[in-house]
Every structure is written in structure tokens, then in C-alpha cells.
Amino acid sequence: GAVVSQHPSRVICKSGTSVKIECRSLDFQATTMFWYRQFPKKSLMLMATSNEGSKATYEQGVEKDKFLINHASLTLSTLTVTSAHPEDSSFYICSARSGTNFDNEQFFGPGTRLTVL
Amino acid sequence: RKEVEQDPGPFNVPEGATVAFNCTYSNSASQSFFWYRQDCRKEPKLLMSVYSSGNEDGRFTAQLNRASQYISLLIRDSKLSDSATYLCVVRRDSSYKLIFGSGTRLLVRP
């Protein structure tokens, strides 16, 4: 399958700082990228969907001003957690897909574990 | 009510056992169904899609019952390496969005 990378794999930061997470599709052009969050023993929850060159669509309850998403190219999307707080500590996973066929598989990145002290 | 519900387990079985997981979904507009596998602290990986006629991939068999809105996964001859969390996932009609269940944890013991 296609390869999606995330960087960093883990980050520890102080409360109030901002953290940027990168998601890259390495061997295909990602028309759409998704950002998920997973708390311990919970399901992956979709935070937002982004299409290259346009604004992200956020799920209900996700603050767009706190979780800034940029999808500037077909191979890179970034998620910035602004003014992070301990309750933002979670496993953040991106996924990417190509084309317009709804059946096209989403490929997941390895995830970024964020710990906010 | 969650859109996709699974028994969290854990299911603790010996090597060689057969184990079955069920999942129910509430949105009748769901069109595509999948089982993903997630190892501890890793990303989910697609195990298999689930088709209306049922499908098999080696030791794994998936079935879909649209009338009752449930999906099942059967694992035969369990291996130690099958220990993981199995996520039931649905996709709604005309949407890219995947809706994940919270997963069923499987532990296969020697």
C-alpha cells in the first residue's frame, strides 16, 4: 500500500505552547487528507477533512481556531495545535487518499503522540 | 448512542482457537464496511473490506447483515500475532468519512 509519514512521532510540550504536526504522502498525491484524534481505549475520532488548496472542514465540536490545518500541497498537510493544554494530550493520526472515487482506500500515518505538561 | 458499537473485550483465547467479533451500526445510509487492525500505540491498518455476500481472506472471514445492521469477523486458528485491537469501520454513502468503532481487543495466549 501507499506510504504516509508523520513528524514528529512524539512530542512533549509545556502548556500554552503551539505544536505543529506534519503529514506527508510519500508515493502518491493526496487529494484529501484527514486528521483524527484517539484518546486511550477510545475510537479514532475524525477532527477535520482537508482538500489540497482549500479550507479544512471541521467536525462538530472541533475548534478550528485551536486546531489549524493547512493542506498547501498534494503531499503535505499540517496540523497545528495552538495554545496546547493537558486535555489536548492524545494520539493524533492523519490519513490520506487520492482521487475522487469514494472507494479509494485511506492510508494512515504512524501517528503522533502529544503530551502537554 | 454511538454510530458504530463493539464489545470492547478483551477476548482471551488460546492459540488455535476460533474467535468471532460482532459490530453493529446505526446509520442505515452506511454503504461500505471494513475491519481494521490496530496494534498498541500504532496506526490502524486495513484488514479487510466486508461485502454483502461475505468474504474470506485466509483465516479471516467477514460477514455483513444489512437487515440487522451488523458486521462480523471470524478468526480461525488464532495465532499469537493476531493479538491486537480490531476496529469495525463504516463509511456512509457518498462520503469519504470513516466512522470507527472503539475496537475489540483480542489476546491470544500460548
Short mmCIF file of C-alpha atoms in Angstrom, two decimals:
data_model
loop_
_atom_site.label_atom_id
_atom_site.label_comp_id
_atom_site.label_asym_id
_atom_site.label_seq_id
_atom_site.Cartn_x
_atom_site.Cartn_y
_atom_site.Cartn_z
CA GLY A 1 0.00 0.00 0.00
CA ALA A 2 0.88 3.65 -0.21
CA VAL A 3 3.07 5.27 2.44
CA VAL A 4 2.09 8.14 4.69
CA SER A 5 4.56 9.61 7.16
CA GLN A 6 4.06 11.84 10.19
CA HIS A 7 6.52 14.00 12.01
CA PRO A 8 7.24 14.13 14.86
CA SER A 9 6.31 10.71 16.16
CA ARG A 10 6.05 12.04 19.67
CA VAL A 11 6.25 15.45 21.27
CA ILE A 12 6.17 16.73 24.81
CA CYS A 13 5.45 20.40 25.32
CA LYS A 14 4.53 22.88 28.00
CA SER A 15 1.01 24.13 28.44
CA GLY A 16 0.36 27.21 26.34
CA THR A 17 2.77 26.42 23.55
CA SER A 18 1.85 25.53 19.97
CA VAL A 19 2.78 22.29 18.29
CA LYS A 20 2.90 21.56 14.57
CA ILE A 21 2.46 18.05 13.20
CA GLU A 22 3.28 17.22 9.59
CA CYS A 23 1.62 14.56 7.46
CA ARG A 24 3.17 13.58 4.14
CA SER A 25 2.12 11.20 1.41
CA LEU A 26 5.40 9.78 0.14
CA ASP A 27 4.49 7.98 -3.06
CA PHE A 28 1.16 9.38 -4.17
CA GLN A 29 -0.67 12.64 -4.47
CA ALA A 30 -3.16 13.05 -1.66
CA THR A 31 -6.27 14.80 -2.89
CA THR A 32 -7.77 14.59 0.57
CA MET A 33 -6.19 14.29 3.97
CA PHE A 34 -7.89 13.58 7.26
CA TRP A 35 -6.88 14.29 10.83
CA TYR A 36 -8.01 12.03 13.65
CA ARG A 37 -7.53 12.04 17.38
CA GLN A 38 -7.57 8.98 19.59
CA PHE A 39 -7.72 9.02 23.38
CA PRO A 40 -6.66 5.90 25.33
CA LYS A 41 -9.01 2.96 24.80
CA LYS A 42 -11.29 5.11 22.65
CA SER A 43 -12.08 5.10 18.96
CA LEU A 44 -10.45 7.28 16.38
CA MET A 45 -12.45 10.47 16.08
CA LEU A 46 -12.31 12.46 12.89
CA MET A 47 -11.33 16.04 13.58
CA ALA A 48 -11.26 17.53 10.10
CA THR A 49 -11.04 16.83 6.40
CA SER A 50 -8.82 18.87 4.14
CA ASN A 51 -8.58 19.10 0.41
CA GLU A 52 -5.49 20.50 -1.23
CA GLY A 53 -5.71 24.23 -1.72
CA SER A 54 -8.96 24.75 0.17
CA LYS A 55 -10.04 25.30 3.75
CA ALA A 56 -10.46 22.32 6.01
CA THR A 57 -13.88 21.09 7.01
CA TYR A 58 -14.07 20.57 10.75
CA GLU A 59 -16.24 18.08 12.57
CA GLN A 60 -18.77 19.30 15.08
CA GLY A 61 -17.16 20.23 18.37
CA VAL A 62 -13.65 20.70 16.96
CA GLU A 63 -12.41 24.28 17.31
CA LYS A 64 -10.97 25.44 14.03
CA ASP A 65 -9.04 28.27 15.68
CA LYS A 66 -7.35 25.87 18.04
CA PHE A 67 -6.55 23.15 15.52
CA LEU A 68 -5.17 24.89 12.46
CA ILE A 69 -4.95 22.76 9.35
CA ASN A 70 -3.04 23.64 6.22
CA HIS A 71 -3.02 21.48 3.09
CA ALA A 72 -0.83 23.53 0.84
CA SER A 73 0.32 20.79 -1.49
CA LEU A 74 -0.77 17.37 -2.70
CA THR A 75 1.78 15.69 -0.47
CA LEU A 76 1.73 17.71 2.73
CA SER A 77 -0.81 18.67 5.36
CA THR A 78 -0.03 20.20 8.74
CA LEU A 79 -1.99 20.32 11.97
CA THR A 80 -1.05 22.99 14.48
CA VAL A 81 -2.38 22.66 18.00
CA THR A 82 -2.36 26.22 19.27
CA SER A 83 -2.02 27.06 22.97
CA ALA A 84 -1.96 23.41 23.88
CA HIS A 85 -3.33 22.29 27.24
CA PRO A 86 -3.07 18.95 29.07
CA GLU A 87 -6.50 17.89 27.81
CA ASP A 88 -5.11 18.08 24.25
CA SER A 89 -2.74 15.24 25.08
CA SER A 90 -3.69 12.49 22.66
CA PHE A 91 -2.64 10.36 19.71
CA TYR A 92 -3.05 12.34 16.50
CA ILE A 93 -3.24 10.33 13.28
CA CYS A 94 -3.51 11.56 9.73
CA SER A 95 -4.67 9.66 6.70
CA ALA A 96 -4.54 10.41 3.02
CA ARG A 97 -6.36 9.28 -0.09
CA SER A 98 -6.18 10.12 -3.76
CA GLY A 99 -8.71 10.71 -6.49
CA THR A 100 -12.45 11.22 -6.34
CA ASN A 101 -13.59 7.60 -6.11
CA PHE A 102 -15.22 7.14 -2.71
CA ASP A 103 -13.91 3.59 -2.62
CA ASN A 104 -10.28 4.66 -2.78
CA GLU A 105 -8.52 3.47 0.33
CA GLN A 106 -7.33 5.84 3.03
CA PHE A 107 -3.75 5.25 4.10
CA PHE A 108 -2.86 6.11 7.66
CA GLY A 109 0.25 7.72 9.01
CA PRO A 110 2.00 6.19 12.05
CA GLY A 111 0.58 8.81 14.40
CA THR A 112 1.98 11.50 16.67
CA ARG A 113 1.73 11.15 20.41
CA LEU A 114 1.31 14.56 22.02
CA THR A 115 1.84 15.07 25.73
CA VAL A 116 1.14 18.51 27.15
CA LEU A 117 2.55 19.11 30.61
CA ARG B 1 -25.83 6.08 21.04
CA LYS B 2 -22.57 5.53 19.17
CA GLU B 3 -22.85 5.12 15.43
CA VAL B 4 -20.64 2.03 15.49
CA GLU B 5 -20.70 -0.22 18.55
CA GLN B 6 -18.38 -3.02 19.50
CA ASP B 7 -17.81 -5.17 22.55
CA PRO B 8 -14.51 -3.85 23.93
CA GLY B 9 -13.43 -7.28 25.19
CA PRO B 10 -10.79 -8.35 25.86
CA PHE B 11 -11.25 -11.74 24.30
CA ASN B 12 -8.62 -14.01 25.79
CA VAL B 13 -8.23 -17.20 23.73
CA PRO B 14 -5.62 -19.95 23.35
CA GLU B 15 -3.62 -20.39 20.19
CA GLY B 16 -5.58 -22.32 17.60
CA ALA B 17 -8.96 -21.17 18.83
CA THR B 18 -11.67 -19.70 16.68
CA VAL B 19 -12.98 -16.32 17.80
CA ALA B 20 -15.75 -14.11 16.48
CA PHE B 21 -16.38 -10.40 16.88
CA ASN B 22 -19.59 -8.57 16.15
CA CYS B 23 -20.26 -4.95 15.45
CA THR B 24 -23.48 -3.01 14.99
CA TYR B 25 -24.02 0.24 13.16
CA SER B 26 -26.92 2.62 13.50
CA ASN B 27 -26.89 4.63 10.28
CA SER B 28 -28.72 2.81 7.51
CA ALA B 29 -27.02 5.10 4.98
CA SER B 30 -23.76 3.28 5.66
CA GLN B 31 -22.52 1.79 2.43
CA SER B 32 -19.06 0.41 2.96
CA PHE B 33 -17.74 -1.67 5.79
CA PHE B 34 -14.29 -2.61 6.92
CA TRP B 35 -12.31 -4.32 9.61
CA TYR B 36 -9.08 -2.64 10.64
CA ARG B 37 -6.43 -3.93 12.97
CA GLN B 38 -4.64 -1.66 15.42
CA ASP B 39 -1.62 -2.69 17.42
CA CYS B 40 -0.81 -0.89 20.65
CA ARG B 41 0.33 2.69 20.03
CA LYS B 42 0.28 2.20 16.26
CA GLU B 43 -1.90 3.38 13.42
CA PRO B 44 -4.86 1.30 12.21
CA LYS B 45 -4.26 -0.93 9.22
CA LEU B 46 -6.88 -2.26 6.86
CA LEU B 47 -7.51 -5.94 7.48
CA MET B 48 -10.32 -6.47 5.01
CA SER B 49 -13.35 -4.91 3.43
CA VAL B 50 -16.71 -6.51 4.14
CA TYR B 51 -19.02 -7.37 1.26
CA SER B 52 -22.70 -8.19 1.30
CA SER B 53 -22.07 -11.74 0.14
CA GLY B 54 -19.47 -12.31 2.84
CA ASN B 55 -15.81 -12.71 2.10
CA GLU B 56 -12.84 -14.67 3.27
CA ASP B 57 -9.14 -13.95 3.37
CA GLY B 58 -7.15 -16.87 4.67
CA ARG B 59 -8.10 -17.43 8.30
CA PHE B 60 -10.34 -14.38 8.37
CA THR B 61 -13.99 -14.33 7.35
CA ALA B 62 -16.15 -11.23 7.34
CA GLN B 63 -19.91 -11.08 7.02
CA LEU B 64 -22.45 -8.30 6.68
CA ASN B 65 -26.11 -8.39 7.62
CA ARG B 66 -27.71 -5.22 6.28
CA ALA B 67 -31.15 -6.03 7.59
CA SER B 68 -29.88 -6.28 11.16
CA GLN B 69 -27.12 -3.73 10.60
CA TYR B 70 -24.33 -5.82 11.95
CA ILE B 71 -20.95 -6.96 10.77
CA SER B 72 -18.91 -9.89 11.99
CA LEU B 73 -15.31 -11.03 11.84
CA LEU B 74 -14.32 -14.65 12.38
CA ILE B 75 -10.72 -15.61 13.00
CA ARG B 76 -9.87 -19.28 12.73
CA ASP B 77 -6.75 -20.99 14.08
CA SER B 78 -5.71 -17.95 16.12
CA LYS B 79 -2.03 -17.06 16.20
CA LEU B 80 -0.12 -15.16 18.86
CA SER B 81 0.44 -12.46 16.25
CA ASP B 82 -3.32 -11.93 15.96
CA SER B 83 -3.28 -10.20 19.35
CA ALA B 84 -4.42 -6.66 18.62
CA THR B 85 -7.45 -4.42 18.69
CA TYR B 86 -9.91 -4.97 15.87
CA LEU B 87 -11.78 -1.90 14.70
CA CYS B 88 -15.11 -2.04 12.94
CA VAL B 89 -15.38 0.83 10.45
CA VAL B 90 -18.21 2.08 8.26
CA ARG B 91 -18.38 4.67 5.53
CA ARG B 92 -21.56 6.50 4.72
CA ASP B 93 -22.95 6.77 1.24
CA SER B 94 -21.28 9.41 -0.93
CA SER B 95 -18.74 10.36 1.66
CA TYR B 96 -15.07 9.83 2.29
CA LYS B 97 -15.59 9.84 6.04
CA LEU B 98 -14.82 6.71 8.00
CA ILE B 99 -16.62 6.11 11.27
CA PHE B 100 -14.66 3.96 13.68
CA GLY B 101 -15.88 1.74 16.46
CA SER B 102 -13.89 1.80 19.67
CA GLY B 103 -12.46 -1.63 18.95
CA THR B 104 -12.45 -5.14 20.35
CA ARG B 105 -9.27 -6.27 22.00
CA LEU B 106 -8.02 -9.78 21.29
CA LEU B 107 -5.37 -11.55 23.35
CA VAL B 108 -4.11 -14.88 22.04
CA ARG B 109 -2.18 -16.83 24.65
CA PRO B 110 0.28 -19.71 24.09
#
